[in-house]
CSV table of C-alpha atoms in Angstrom, one decimal:
chain,number,residue,atom,x,y,z
I,1,GLY,CA,104.0,103.0,81.0
I,2,ALA,CA,106.9,101.9,79.1
I,3,VAL,CA,108.6,100.1,82.0
I,4,VAL,CA,111.9,98.0,81.2
I,5,SER,CA,113.3,95.8,84.2
I,6,GLN,CA,116.1,94.0,84.3
I,7,HIS,CA,117.5,91.4,86.4
I,8,PRO,CA,119.3,91.3,88.3
I,9,SER,CA,121.0,94.4,88.9
I,10,ARG,CA,124.2,93.3,90.2
I,11,VAL,CA,126.1,90.0,89.5
I,12,ILE,CA,129.1,89.0,90.7
I,13,CYS,CA,130.8,85.7,89.3
I,14,LYS,CA,134.3,84.1,89.4
I,15,SER,CA,136.1,84.1,86.0
I,16,GLY,CA,134.9,80.9,83.7
I,17,THR,CA,131.3,81.1,84.4
I,18,SER,CA,128.5,82.0,83.2
I,19,VAL,CA,125.8,84.8,83.2
I,20,LYS,CA,122.2,85.2,82.7
I,21,ILE,CA,120.7,88.9,82.4
I,22,GLU,CA,116.9,88.9,81.9
I,23,CYS,CA,115.6,92.1,80.1
I,24,ARG,CA,111.7,92.7,80.2
I,25,SER,CA,108.9,95.3,79.0
I,26,LEU,CA,106.4,95.2,81.5
I,27,ASP,CA,103.5,97.2,80.0
I,28,PHE,CA,104.1,96.9,76.2
I,29,GLN,CA,105.2,94.5,73.8
I,30,ALA,CA,108.5,94.8,72.0
I,31,THR,CA,109.7,92.7,69.3
I,32,THR,CA,112.8,94.3,69.8
I,33,MET,CA,115.2,94.6,72.0
I,34,PHE,CA,118.6,96.0,72.1
I,35,TRP,CA,121.9,95.3,74.8
I,36,TYR,CA,123.8,97.5,75.2
I,37,ARG,CA,127.5,97.6,76.9
I,38,GLN,CA,129.1,100.7,79.1
I,39,PHE,CA,132.3,101.0,80.5
I,40,PRO,CA,133.2,103.5,83.6
I,41,LYS,CA,132.9,107.0,82.4
I,42,GLN,CA,132.4,105.9,78.6
I,43,SER,CA,129.2,105.9,76.5
I,44,LEU,CA,126.9,103.4,75.7
I,45,MET,CA,128.0,100.9,73.1
I,46,LEU,CA,125.3,99.1,71.1
I,47,MET,CA,126.3,95.5,71.3
I,48,ALA,CA,123.0,93.5,69.0
I,49,THR,CA,119.5,93.9,67.9
I,50,SER,CA,117.4,91.1,69.4
I,51,ASN,CA,114.3,90.6,67.1
I,52,GLU,CA,111.7,88.2,68.6
I,53,GLY,CA,111.3,84.5,67.4
I,54,SER,CA,114.4,84.8,65.2
I,55,LYS,CA,118.3,85.0,65.3
I,56,ALA,CA,120.1,88.6,67.1
I,57,THR,CA,122.0,91.0,65.3
I,58,TYR,CA,125.2,91.8,66.4
I,59,GLU,CA,127.5,94.7,65.8
I,60,GLN,CA,130.8,94.0,65.0
I,61,GLY,CA,133.2,93.2,66.9
I,62,VAL,CA,130.9,92.2,69.5
I,63,GLU,CA,132.0,87.5,69.9
I,64,LYS,CA,128.3,85.7,69.3
I,65,ASP,CA,129.1,83.0,70.6
I,66,LYS,CA,130.3,84.6,73.8
I,67,PHE,CA,127.7,86.9,74.5
I,68,LEU,CA,124.3,84.6,74.0
I,69,ILE,CA,121.2,86.4,73.3
I,70,ASN,CA,117.2,85.1,73.1
I,71,HIS,CA,114.2,86.9,72.5
I,72,ALA,CA,111.4,84.0,73.0
I,73,SER,CA,108.5,86.4,73.9
I,74,LEU,CA,107.8,89.7,73.1
I,75,THR,CA,108.2,91.1,76.7
I,76,LEU,CA,111.8,89.1,77.8
I,77,SER,CA,115.3,89.1,75.8
I,78,THR,CA,117.8,87.4,78.1
I,79,LEU,CA,121.6,88.1,77.4
I,80,THR,CA,124.4,85.5,78.5
I,81,VAL,CA,128.0,86.0,79.0
I,82,THR,CA,129.2,82.5,78.4
I,83,SER,CA,132.7,82.2,80.0
I,84,ALA,CA,133.1,85.0,81.7
I,85,HIS,CA,136.4,87.2,82.3
I,86,PRO,CA,137.6,90.1,84.1
I,87,GLU,CA,137.6,92.2,81.1
I,88,ASP,CA,133.5,91.5,80.5
I,89,SER,CA,133.0,93.5,83.5
I,90,SER,CA,131.0,95.9,82.6
I,91,PHE,CA,127.1,97.6,82.6
I,92,TYR,CA,125.2,95.8,81.0
I,93,ILE,CA,121.7,97.6,79.9
I,94,CYS,CA,118.9,96.5,77.4
I,95,SER,CA,116.4,98.4,76.3
I,96,ALA,CA,113.1,97.7,74.1
I,97,ARG,CA,111.4,99.3,71.6
I,98,ASP,CA,107.7,100.3,71.8
I,99,GLY,CA,106.4,100.9,68.5
I,100,GLN,CA,103.2,101.8,69.0
I,101,GLY,CA,102.0,105.4,67.7
I,102,SER,CA,103.6,107.1,64.3
I,103,THR,CA,107.3,107.0,65.7
I,104,ASP,CA,108.8,104.1,67.7
I,105,THR,CA,111.0,105.2,70.8
I,106,GLN,CA,112.9,103.2,72.8
I,107,TYR,CA,112.9,102.7,76.7
I,108,PHE,CA,115.8,101.4,78.9
I,109,GLY,CA,116.3,98.9,81.4
I,110,PRO,CA,118.1,99.6,84.9
I,111,GLY,CA,121.2,98.2,84.0
I,112,THR,CA,123.0,95.7,85.7
I,113,ARG,CA,126.2,95.8,87.0
I,114,LEU,CA,128.5,92.6,86.1
I,115,THR,CA,131.6,91.9,88.3
I,116,VAL,CA,134.0,89.1,87.0
I,117,LEU,CA,136.8,87.8,89.7
J,1,ASP,CA,123.4,107.8,61.3
J,2,ALA,CA,123.8,111.5,61.2
J,3,LYS,CA,126.5,112.8,63.6
J,4,THR,CA,125.6,115.2,66.3
J,5,THR,CA,127.9,117.5,68.3
J,6,GLN,CA,127.0,118.6,71.7
J,7,PRO,CA,129.4,120.4,74.2
J,8,PRO,CA,130.9,118.1,76.6
J,9,SER,CA,129.7,119.9,80.2
J,10,MET,CA,127.7,122.4,81.1
J,11,ASP,CA,127.1,124.2,84.3
J,12,CYS,CA,123.3,125.2,85.9
J,13,ALA,CA,122.1,126.7,88.8
J,14,GLU,CA,119.3,125.3,90.1
J,15,GLY,CA,116.0,126.8,89.5
J,16,ARG,CA,117.4,128.3,86.4
J,17,ALA,CA,116.7,127.0,82.5
J,18,ALA,CA,118.9,124.8,81.5
J,19,ASN,CA,119.5,125.4,78.0
J,20,LEU,CA,121.7,122.3,76.3
J,21,PRO,CA,122.3,122.6,72.1
J,22,CYS,CA,122.6,120.2,69.8
J,23,ASN,CA,123.7,120.3,66.1
J,24,HIS,CA,123.7,118.0,63.7
J,25,SER,CA,124.4,119.7,60.4
J,26,THR,CA,123.9,116.3,58.2
J,27,ILE,CA,120.4,115.6,59.5
J,28,SER,CA,118.1,114.0,56.8
J,29,GLY,CA,114.5,114.4,56.0
J,30,ASN,CA,113.6,111.6,57.9
J,31,GLU,CA,115.3,111.4,60.9
J,32,TYR,CA,114.0,112.5,64.2
J,33,VAL,CA,116.4,114.0,67.2
J,34,TYR,CA,115.8,112.1,70.5
J,35,TRP,CA,116.5,113.1,73.6
J,36,TYR,CA,117.8,110.6,76.5
J,37,ARG,CA,119.6,111.7,79.5
J,38,GLN,CA,121.8,109.1,81.6
J,39,ILE,CA,122.0,109.3,86.0
J,40,HIS,CA,125.0,107.7,87.3
J,41,SER,CA,124.5,104.1,87.5
J,42,GLN,CA,121.2,103.7,85.2
J,43,GLY,CA,120.1,103.3,82.5
J,44,PRO,CA,118.7,106.5,80.2
J,45,GLN,CA,115.7,108.0,80.9
J,46,TYR,CA,113.8,109.2,77.4
J,47,ILE,CA,113.1,112.7,77.4
J,48,ILE,CA,111.6,113.9,74.6
J,49,HIS,CA,112.0,113.9,70.3
J,50,GLY,CA,110.7,115.7,67.4
J,51,LEU,CA,111.4,115.8,63.6
J,52,LYS,CA,110.6,119.6,62.8
J,53,ASN,CA,108.2,121.3,64.8
J,54,ASN,CA,108.6,122.0,68.6
J,55,GLU,CA,107.9,119.9,71.4
J,56,THR,CA,106.7,119.9,74.8
J,57,ASN,CA,106.4,117.6,77.7
J,58,GLU,CA,106.1,117.2,81.3
J,59,MET,CA,110.1,117.0,81.8
J,60,ALA,CA,111.1,119.3,78.5
J,61,SER,CA,110.8,121.2,76.0
J,62,LEU,CA,112.7,120.8,72.2
J,63,ILE,CA,113.3,123.7,70.2
J,64,ILE,CA,114.5,122.4,66.5
J,65,THR,CA,115.6,125.3,64.4
J,66,GLU,CA,114.2,125.7,60.8
J,67,ASP,CA,116.6,124.0,58.7
J,68,ARG,CA,116.7,121.3,61.4
J,69,LYS,CA,120.3,121.9,61.5
J,70,SER,CA,120.6,122.3,65.2
J,71,SER,CA,118.1,121.4,68.4
J,72,THR,CA,118.0,122.9,71.6
J,73,LEU,CA,116.6,120.6,74.8
J,74,ILE,CA,115.3,123.0,77.7
J,75,LEU,CA,114.8,122.0,81.1
J,76,PRO,CA,112.4,125.3,82.2
J,77,HIS,CA,113.4,125.0,85.5
J,78,ALA,CA,116.6,122.7,86.9
J,79,THR,CA,117.0,121.0,89.9
J,80,LEU,CA,119.7,119.2,91.5
J,81,ARG,CA,118.2,116.0,90.5
J,82,ASP,CA,118.5,116.7,86.6
J,83,THR,CA,122.3,116.3,87.3
J,84,ALA,CA,123.0,113.6,84.3
J,85,VAL,CA,124.5,112.9,81.1
J,86,TYR,CA,122.2,114.3,78.1
J,87,TYR,CA,122.5,112.7,74.9
J,88,CYS,CA,121.1,114.0,72.0
J,89,ILE,CA,120.3,111.8,69.2
J,90,VAL,CA,119.3,111.4,65.5
J,91,LYS,CA,118.1,108.5,63.6
J,92,GLY,CA,115.3,107.5,61.2
J,93,ASN,CA,112.5,105.8,62.9
J,94,THR,CA,113.4,102.2,62.4
J,95,ASP,CA,117.1,103.1,63.1
J,96,LYS,CA,119.0,101.8,66.1
J,97,LEU,CA,119.8,104.5,68.7
J,98,ILE,CA,123.7,105.2,68.5
J,99,PHE,CA,125.3,107.1,71.7
J,100,GLY,CA,127.6,109.7,71.3
J,101,THR,CA,129.5,111.4,74.1
J,102,GLY,CA,126.8,113.6,75.3
J,103,THR,CA,126.9,116.8,77.7
J,104,ARG,CA,127.5,116.1,81.3
J,105,LEU,CA,124.8,118.8,82.8
J,106,GLN,CA,126.2,119.9,86.5
J,107,VAL,CA,123.4,121.9,88.5
J,108,PHE,CA,124.5,123.3,91.2
J,109,PRO,CA,122.3,125.2,94.2
């Protein structure tokens, strides 16, 4: 149980285009999902918290107009990188919070590697 | 969130127990200790979490000291596939997961 998928796993795009990444919780409902970014040889950096049916909460320094987040259902959140540039190339990872039981645990997707040419 | 301190790297022989320490001296009473690991180019994998009692599951054991200021993740019989970066994270029940730099565990044959 507690499986989170991401699509696509890898994407290459031209500078200036927009890229959408999907994150799905496959066997549980997630009222909250999170988006992280990871640069080579660095740790994961939290970008934003996505709540179903409401606006996302962005961490300091993350541009909300550049990284559009939509959480339209309890099993799906999307991250759109708008007008992507080479510096946006990174490993994007989502997680979903499974709130069942006495404590919540976050489960992570396999990640999406974005390369902007 | 309480800050954690982990050694940057550790080695372990295959088949032996891997004991990964974590210091969290400023942990609050309602904060849990979570462990995740990240194998190269994959998303983090949940391992185990606990509040104050020791915990064990099919992957690992978590030993938390009585004062809760430190903990140890134990992989009882390490395999080459356990080579990964291990993250110890302290957080309240509905708080965000904030990753530090973790411990890079290398299991060798």
